[in-house]
């Protein structure tokens, strides 16, 4: 039995998305053409825009299709800098596309710290914005809705009130949250919000950014004026159609995964394993768990040999485990090299979570026995 529990990396494509993409690829027509085939292509694209907009409770007119979540995050930051921002505040647990994009932005970057449970320190944010230097332009704050490694859900709505009081710009990376929990971009108070198709059962290579009335988007790339002049180039219509179809179904969420995850987590905790972020609100499908003394890469390899696919909570570089910046920011440097991420999706079953726990416990027993032999 092969088990795939790495949906936070990329979800299995939904049959409905494949069907929508196939229909689009079998048709002909450029959405910018005015003849019948072009109009049909345009209609398919706008239908998908409506579907994606409903998933995040945003006006369809504010949804810009891009190549993925990374480009969506980049467009938000580039737009803020183009609008005069000279200092970016980025939470310590943001995705690499935000942290590295901010570092390459050409303006100053500050880190919004998090507590030990992985949630943003809003007292720090309030104090920092309270002494903001007008010479730095409008404050820009990037705070993801849910972390991709731990699943911890951030207090975005409360952060938005703080940012708005300072006349700032709040960007919300909702890439891991969309399709797992309800996302209302306007209720959250997001000025810009990014999502990605392949996290919700759509195809890879397509994402979107939505923007509110306080945000002015710059042009991502020049071309024929597509996406209302914000991103030139013929749209990826098959990808966009698949995105829309997946978004239509993903609105159901993944609440049912929580029971499967928690049952597996309890079995692992009996061995002394530590669930990261357990005290905080988390995505229902995500389990970040650390086994002290058993490195992430060894866990992932042992599970892979048992036909169970998960991700490491830390990256391996040049044969050495590199601690996850997310767990390090949470003050969990000791656990970071020993953490893995297990993430279910729209098609994950209780039996698959049980199989993961079985395989992990079997591998943990072997690892423990070897350590005792060496000792």
Short mmCIF file of C-alpha atoms in Angstrom, two decimals:
data_model
loop_
_atom_site.label_atom_id
_atom_site.label_comp_id
_atom_site.label_asym_id
_atom_site.label_seq_id
_atom_site.Cartn_x
_atom_site.Cartn_y
_atom_site.Cartn_z
CA UNK A 1 0.00 0.00 0.00
CA UNK A 2 1.62 3.24 -1.17
CA UNK A 3 0.66 6.24 0.97
CA UNK A 4 1.09 9.87 -0.08
CA UNK A 5 0.89 12.29 2.84
CA UNK A 6 2.76 15.25 1.42
CA UNK A 7 -0.14 17.36 0.19
CA UNK A 8 1.34 20.56 1.60
CA UNK A 9 4.10 20.13 -0.97
CA UNK A 10 1.66 19.43 -3.78
CA UNK A 11 -1.78 17.87 -3.72
CA UNK A 12 -3.00 15.12 -5.99
CA UNK A 13 -4.82 16.69 -8.94
CA UNK A 14 -8.58 16.35 -8.64
CA UNK A 15 -10.44 14.52 -11.44
CA UNK A 16 -12.63 17.58 -11.94
CA UNK A 17 -9.56 19.72 -12.56
CA UNK A 18 -8.20 17.21 -15.08
CA UNK A 19 -11.56 17.18 -16.88
CA UNK A 20 -11.66 20.98 -17.05
CA UNK A 21 -8.11 21.14 -18.36
CA UNK A 22 -8.81 18.46 -20.95
CA UNK A 23 -11.88 20.31 -22.25
CA UNK A 24 -9.88 23.50 -22.57
CA UNK A 25 -6.94 21.83 -24.30
CA UNK A 26 -9.26 20.11 -26.77
CA UNK A 27 -10.81 23.45 -27.71
CA UNK A 28 -9.07 26.22 -29.62
CA UNK A 29 -9.01 29.95 -29.05
CA UNK A 30 -6.98 32.70 -27.46
CA UNK A 31 -8.85 34.57 -24.70
CA UNK A 32 -7.76 37.86 -26.31
CA UNK A 33 -9.27 37.03 -29.72
CA UNK A 34 -12.68 38.47 -30.53
CA UNK A 35 -13.99 35.67 -32.75
CA UNK A 36 -16.21 32.86 -31.46
CA UNK A 37 -13.38 30.58 -30.36
CA UNK A 38 -11.68 33.47 -28.58
CA UNK A 39 -14.88 34.47 -26.84
CA UNK A 40 -15.39 30.88 -25.67
CA UNK A 41 -11.85 30.81 -24.29
CA UNK A 42 -12.45 34.13 -22.55
CA UNK A 43 -15.67 32.80 -21.03
CA UNK A 44 -13.86 29.73 -19.68
CA UNK A 45 -11.19 31.92 -18.13
CA UNK A 46 -13.66 34.28 -16.50
CA UNK A 47 -15.65 31.35 -15.15
CA UNK A 48 -12.46 30.11 -13.49
CA UNK A 49 -11.79 33.60 -12.14
CA UNK A 50 -15.22 33.59 -10.51
CA UNK A 51 -14.58 30.15 -9.03
CA UNK A 52 -11.23 31.16 -7.56
CA UNK A 53 -12.69 34.41 -6.26
CA UNK A 54 -15.45 32.54 -4.41
CA UNK A 55 -12.90 30.32 -2.69
CA UNK A 56 -11.34 33.35 -1.00
CA UNK A 57 -14.47 35.56 -0.86
CA UNK A 58 -12.99 38.22 -3.13
CA UNK A 59 -14.47 40.19 -6.04
CA UNK A 60 -13.57 38.41 -9.29
CA UNK A 61 -12.35 41.71 -10.73
CA UNK A 62 -9.52 41.73 -8.17
CA UNK A 63 -8.16 38.26 -9.02
CA UNK A 64 -4.96 38.31 -11.10
CA UNK A 65 -3.77 34.99 -12.55
CA UNK A 66 -0.03 34.32 -12.31
CA UNK A 67 2.37 31.41 -12.65
CA UNK A 68 2.03 30.35 -9.01
CA UNK A 69 2.17 31.41 -5.40
CA UNK A 70 5.79 32.51 -5.60
CA UNK A 71 5.03 35.00 -8.36
CA UNK A 72 1.94 36.19 -6.50
CA UNK A 73 4.02 36.90 -3.40
CA UNK A 74 6.62 38.64 -5.53
CA UNK A 75 4.02 40.87 -7.19
CA UNK A 76 2.68 41.98 -3.79
CA UNK A 77 6.11 42.96 -2.52
CA UNK A 78 7.21 44.58 -5.77
CA UNK A 79 4.00 46.60 -5.84
CA UNK A 80 4.54 47.83 -2.29
CA UNK A 81 8.10 48.89 -3.08
CA UNK A 82 6.95 50.60 -6.28
CA UNK A 83 4.35 52.46 -4.19
CA UNK A 84 7.09 53.89 -1.98
CA UNK A 85 7.62 51.37 0.81
CA UNK A 86 11.24 51.46 1.97
CA UNK A 87 11.03 48.90 4.76
CA UNK A 88 9.34 45.49 4.80
CA UNK A 89 8.29 43.63 7.92
CA UNK A 90 8.19 39.88 7.34
CA UNK A 91 7.18 37.29 9.89
CA UNK A 92 9.88 34.86 10.96
CA UNK A 93 7.87 31.88 9.72
CA UNK A 94 7.12 33.04 6.18
CA UNK A 95 7.72 30.85 3.13
CA UNK A 96 11.07 31.18 1.36
CA UNK A 97 9.40 33.04 -1.50
CA UNK A 98 8.56 35.85 0.93
CA UNK A 99 11.76 35.83 2.97
CA UNK A 100 14.10 35.58 0.01
CA UNK A 101 11.97 37.91 -2.11
CA UNK A 102 12.08 40.52 0.63
CA UNK A 103 15.84 40.14 0.95
CA UNK A 104 16.20 40.76 -2.79
CA UNK A 105 13.77 43.72 -2.85
CA UNK A 106 16.43 46.39 -2.44
CA UNK A 107 14.79 47.87 0.67
CA UNK A 108 15.31 47.25 4.38
CA UNK A 109 13.74 44.15 5.92
CA UNK A 110 12.76 43.51 9.54
CA UNK A 111 11.60 40.24 11.08
CA UNK A 112 8.35 39.97 12.98
CA UNK A 113 9.10 37.43 15.74
CA UNK A 114 6.83 34.57 16.74
CA UNK A 115 6.05 32.94 20.05
CA UNK A 116 7.07 29.41 20.97
CA UNK A 117 3.80 28.09 19.56
CA UNK A 118 4.59 29.72 16.21
CA UNK A 119 2.11 32.62 16.25
CA UNK A 120 3.10 36.19 15.43
CA UNK A 121 4.06 38.45 18.31
CA UNK A 122 1.41 41.13 17.87
CA UNK A 123 2.70 43.18 20.80
CA UNK A 124 6.00 43.53 18.94
CA UNK A 125 4.16 44.51 15.78
CA UNK A 126 2.04 47.11 17.55
CA UNK A 127 5.07 48.66 19.23
CA UNK A 128 7.13 48.68 16.02
CA UNK A 129 4.44 50.31 13.90
CA UNK A 130 3.81 52.78 16.67
CA UNK A 131 7.24 54.29 16.08
CA UNK A 132 7.28 53.97 12.31
CA UNK A 133 9.42 56.55 10.48
CA UNK A 134 7.39 58.33 7.79
CA UNK A 135 10.56 58.44 5.68
CA UNK A 136 10.18 54.67 5.21
CA UNK A 137 6.87 55.15 3.39
CA UNK A 138 3.80 53.04 4.05
CA UNK A 139 4.49 50.05 6.33
CA UNK A 140 4.35 46.68 4.56
CA UNK A 141 3.74 43.58 6.67
CA UNK A 142 3.78 40.01 5.35
CA UNK A 143 1.99 37.49 7.58
CA UNK A 144 0.95 34.12 6.21
CA UNK A 145 -2.45 32.73 7.14
CA UNK A 146 -1.17 29.21 7.92
CA UNK A 147 2.36 27.90 8.06
CA UNK A 148 3.38 25.31 5.51
CA UNK A 149 5.53 23.30 7.95
CA UNK A 150 3.62 23.39 11.23
CA UNK A 151 0.10 24.20 10.04
CA UNK A 152 -0.13 26.91 12.72
CA UNK A 153 -2.82 29.47 11.85
CA UNK A 154 -1.83 33.10 12.35
CA UNK A 155 -3.96 35.85 13.97
CA UNK A 156 -4.24 37.68 10.67
CA UNK A 157 -7.42 39.59 11.43
CA UNK A 158 -5.95 41.01 14.63
CA UNK A 159 -2.71 41.86 12.81
CA UNK A 160 -4.72 43.63 10.12
CA UNK A 161 -6.25 46.00 12.67
CA UNK A 162 -2.77 46.94 13.85
CA UNK A 163 -1.46 47.44 10.32
CA UNK A 164 -4.46 49.50 9.24
CA UNK A 165 -4.12 51.75 12.29
CA UNK A 166 -0.65 52.56 10.98
CA UNK A 167 -1.99 53.07 7.43
CA UNK A 168 0.03 50.06 6.32
CA UNK A 169 -0.22 47.31 3.72
CA UNK A 170 -0.87 43.74 4.90
CA UNK A 171 0.03 40.90 2.56
CA UNK A 172 -1.35 37.47 3.41
CA UNK A 173 0.13 34.32 1.94
CA UNK A 174 -2.90 32.02 2.07
CA UNK A 175 -1.33 29.36 -0.14
CA UNK A 176 -1.45 26.61 2.49
CA UNK A 177 -4.71 27.74 4.06
CA UNK A 178 -6.96 27.97 1.01
CA UNK A 179 -8.99 24.82 0.48
CA UNK A 180 -8.17 23.57 3.98
CA UNK A 181 -9.96 26.14 6.11
CA UNK A 182 -12.42 28.91 5.13
CA UNK A 183 -10.61 31.96 3.72
CA UNK A 184 -12.32 35.35 3.48
CA UNK A 185 -9.79 37.83 2.14
CA UNK A 186 -11.88 40.87 3.02
CA UNK A 187 -12.85 39.72 6.52
CA UNK A 188 -9.19 39.01 7.19
CA UNK A 189 -8.35 42.58 6.23
CA UNK A 190 -5.78 41.54 3.63
CA UNK A 191 -4.66 44.23 1.20
CA UNK A 192 -3.18 41.51 -0.99
CA UNK A 193 -3.60 37.75 -0.68
CA UNK A 194 -1.93 34.93 -2.62
CA UNK A 195 -3.05 31.37 -3.39
CA UNK A 196 -1.79 28.52 -5.58
CA UNK A 197 -3.63 25.90 -7.62
CA UNK A 198 -1.49 22.87 -6.89
CA UNK A 199 -2.08 23.08 -3.13
CA UNK A 200 -5.83 22.54 -3.57
CA UNK A 201 -5.87 19.79 -6.19
CA UNK A 202 -5.32 21.94 -9.25
CA UNK A 203 -2.36 21.85 -11.64
CA UNK A 204 1.13 23.13 -10.94
CA UNK A 205 2.26 26.38 -12.56
CA UNK A 206 -0.73 28.63 -11.86
CA UNK A 207 -1.66 30.85 -8.93
CA UNK A 208 -3.45 34.08 -8.17
CA UNK A 209 -3.20 37.32 -6.24
CA UNK A 210 -6.20 39.28 -5.07
CA UNK A 211 -5.96 42.90 -4.00
CA UNK A 212 -8.09 45.32 -2.02
CA UNK A 213 -8.88 49.00 -2.61
CA UNK A 214 -5.90 50.20 -0.56
CA UNK A 215 -3.35 48.30 -2.68
CA UNK A 216 -2.04 49.48 -6.03
CA UNK A 217 -0.52 46.67 -8.09
CA UNK A 218 2.37 47.36 -10.41
CA UNK A 219 2.81 45.64 -13.77
CA UNK A 220 4.46 42.28 -13.30
CA UNK A 221 5.67 41.97 -16.89
CA UNK A 222 5.07 43.82 -20.12
CA UNK A 223 3.23 42.33 -23.07
CA UNK A 224 -0.15 42.45 -24.68
CA UNK A 225 -2.07 43.88 -21.75
CA UNK A 226 -3.44 40.61 -20.38
CA UNK A 227 -4.82 40.48 -16.82
CA UNK A 228 -5.88 44.11 -17.14
CA UNK A 229 -2.33 45.11 -17.94
CA UNK A 230 -0.83 43.58 -14.81
CA UNK A 231 0.79 40.53 -16.41
CA UNK A 232 1.50 40.41 -20.11
CA UNK A 233 1.54 37.16 -22.04
CA UNK A 234 -1.11 34.73 -23.23
CA UNK A 235 -2.83 33.22 -20.21
CA UNK A 236 -2.31 29.58 -19.24
CA UNK A 237 -5.94 28.75 -20.00
CA UNK A 238 -5.80 24.98 -19.30
CA UNK A 239 -4.08 25.63 -15.98
CA UNK A 240 -6.50 28.40 -15.08
CA UNK A 241 -9.49 26.19 -15.92
CA UNK A 242 -8.11 23.41 -13.73
CA UNK A 243 -7.49 25.94 -10.98
CA UNK A 244 -11.09 27.08 -11.15
CA UNK A 245 -12.51 23.57 -11.08
CA UNK A 246 -10.36 22.66 -8.08
CA UNK A 247 -11.32 25.87 -6.29
CA UNK A 248 -15.02 25.09 -6.75
CA UNK A 249 -14.65 21.82 -4.85
CA UNK A 250 -11.90 22.86 -2.44
CA UNK A 251 -14.31 25.23 -0.72
CA UNK A 252 -15.55 22.16 1.16
CA UNK A 253 -12.31 22.25 3.17
CA UNK A 254 -10.45 19.45 4.92
CA UNK A 255 -11.95 19.53 8.42
CA UNK A 256 -12.37 15.75 8.37
CA UNK A 257 -8.61 15.23 8.24
CA UNK A 258 -8.16 16.49 11.82
CA UNK A 259 -9.50 13.30 13.42
CA UNK A 260 -7.22 11.11 11.27
CA UNK A 261 -4.21 13.30 12.06
CA UNK A 262 -4.87 13.47 15.78
CA UNK A 263 -5.31 9.72 16.09
CA UNK A 264 -1.95 9.16 14.41
CA UNK A 265 -0.31 11.87 16.51
CA UNK A 266 -1.41 10.25 19.77
CA UNK A 267 0.26 7.00 18.78
CA UNK A 268 3.54 8.79 17.99
CA UNK A 269 3.44 10.87 21.17
CA UNK A 270 3.37 7.66 23.22
CA UNK A 271 7.01 7.14 22.21
CA UNK A 272 8.06 10.62 23.35
CA UNK A 273 7.60 12.35 19.99
CA UNK A 274 6.68 16.05 20.18
CA UNK A 275 3.90 17.62 18.11
CA UNK A 276 5.01 21.10 17.01
CA UNK A 277 2.47 23.89 17.46
CA UNK A 278 0.00 21.60 19.20
CA UNK A 279 -1.23 24.35 21.54
CA UNK A 280 -2.06 26.72 18.67
CA UNK A 281 -4.87 26.58 16.11
CA UNK A 282 -3.62 24.47 13.18
CA UNK A 283 -4.69 23.37 9.75
CA UNK A 284 -6.73 20.17 10.08
CA UNK A 285 -4.53 18.25 7.66
CA UNK A 286 -1.05 19.08 8.96
CA UNK A 287 1.13 17.29 11.50
CA UNK A 288 4.65 18.49 12.28
CA UNK A 289 6.20 16.04 14.70
CA UNK A 290 9.73 15.68 16.07
CA UNK A 291 11.40 12.57 17.45
CA UNK A 292 14.36 13.62 19.63
CA UNK A 293 17.53 11.82 18.58
CA UNK A 294 16.16 10.64 15.21
CA UNK A 295 16.97 13.00 12.38
CA UNK A 296 14.43 14.11 9.82
CA UNK A 297 16.23 12.66 6.83
CA UNK A 298 16.45 9.21 8.43
CA UNK A 299 12.75 9.30 9.25
CA UNK A 300 11.79 10.31 5.72
CA UNK A 301 14.00 7.59 4.20
CA UNK A 302 12.68 4.92 6.54
CA UNK A 303 9.10 5.86 5.72
CA UNK A 304 9.84 5.99 2.00
CA UNK A 305 11.20 2.44 2.17
CA UNK A 306 7.86 1.52 3.69
CA UNK A 307 6.08 3.25 0.76
CA UNK A 308 4.91 6.16 2.90
CA UNK A 309 5.74 9.61 1.53
CA UNK A 310 6.14 12.62 3.84
CA UNK A 311 8.48 15.63 4.01
CA UNK A 312 11.33 16.60 6.28
CA UNK A 313 10.80 19.48 8.63
CA UNK A 314 14.37 20.51 7.90
CA UNK A 315 16.45 20.57 4.75
CA UNK A 316 19.53 18.46 4.19
CA UNK A 317 22.51 20.29 2.75
CA UNK A 318 25.86 18.71 1.90
CA UNK A 319 25.04 15.65 3.98
CA UNK A 320 24.21 17.69 7.09
CA UNK A 321 20.84 18.51 8.54
CA UNK A 322 20.07 22.22 8.35
CA UNK A 323 17.61 23.37 10.95
CA UNK A 324 14.27 24.66 9.71
CA UNK A 325 14.10 28.49 9.94
CA UNK A 326 10.48 28.13 11.05
CA UNK A 327 11.19 25.86 14.01
CA UNK A 328 14.31 27.85 14.86
CA UNK A 329 12.23 31.03 14.97
CA UNK A 330 9.92 29.25 17.42
CA UNK A 331 12.88 28.60 19.71
CA UNK A 332 12.89 24.88 18.92
CA UNK A 333 16.47 24.57 17.67
CA UNK A 334 16.87 21.25 19.51
CA UNK A 335 13.85 19.71 17.78
CA UNK A 336 14.27 21.28 14.34
CA UNK A 337 16.72 18.65 12.99
CA UNK A 338 14.36 15.86 14.05
CA UNK A 339 11.03 17.09 12.67
CA UNK A 340 8.96 15.77 9.79
CA UNK A 341 5.81 17.12 8.19
CA UNK A 342 2.86 14.87 7.41
CA UNK A 343 0.03 16.44 5.42
CA UNK A 344 -3.19 14.91 4.19
CA UNK A 345 -5.33 16.08 1.32
CA UNK A 346 -8.73 15.84 -0.30
CA UNK A 347 -8.24 12.14 -1.02
CA UNK A 348 -6.42 11.04 2.15
CA UNK A 349 -8.11 8.36 4.24
CA UNK A 350 -8.05 7.20 7.85
CA UNK A 351 -6.39 4.00 6.64
CA UNK A 352 -3.53 5.99 5.10
CA UNK A 353 -2.92 7.93 8.31
CA UNK A 354 -3.01 4.63 10.22
CA UNK A 355 -0.50 3.13 7.79
CA UNK A 356 1.79 6.13 8.31
CA UNK A 357 1.65 5.67 12.08
CA UNK A 358 2.28 1.92 11.75
CA UNK A 359 5.31 2.49 9.52
CA UNK A 360 6.69 5.27 11.71
CA UNK A 361 6.37 3.22 14.90
CA UNK A 362 8.02 0.20 13.28
CA UNK A 363 10.92 2.33 12.04
CA UNK A 364 11.19 4.11 15.40
CA UNK A 365 11.43 0.76 17.20
CA UNK A 366 14.27 -0.33 14.89
CA UNK A 367 16.06 3.00 15.36
CA UNK A 368 15.73 2.78 19.14
CA UNK A 369 17.05 -0.80 19.16
CA UNK A 370 20.10 0.19 17.10
CA UNK A 371 20.87 3.07 19.43
CA UNK A 372 20.76 0.73 22.40
CA UNK A 373 23.12 -1.70 20.64
CA UNK A 374 25.60 1.09 19.94
CA UNK A 375 25.38 2.33 23.52
#
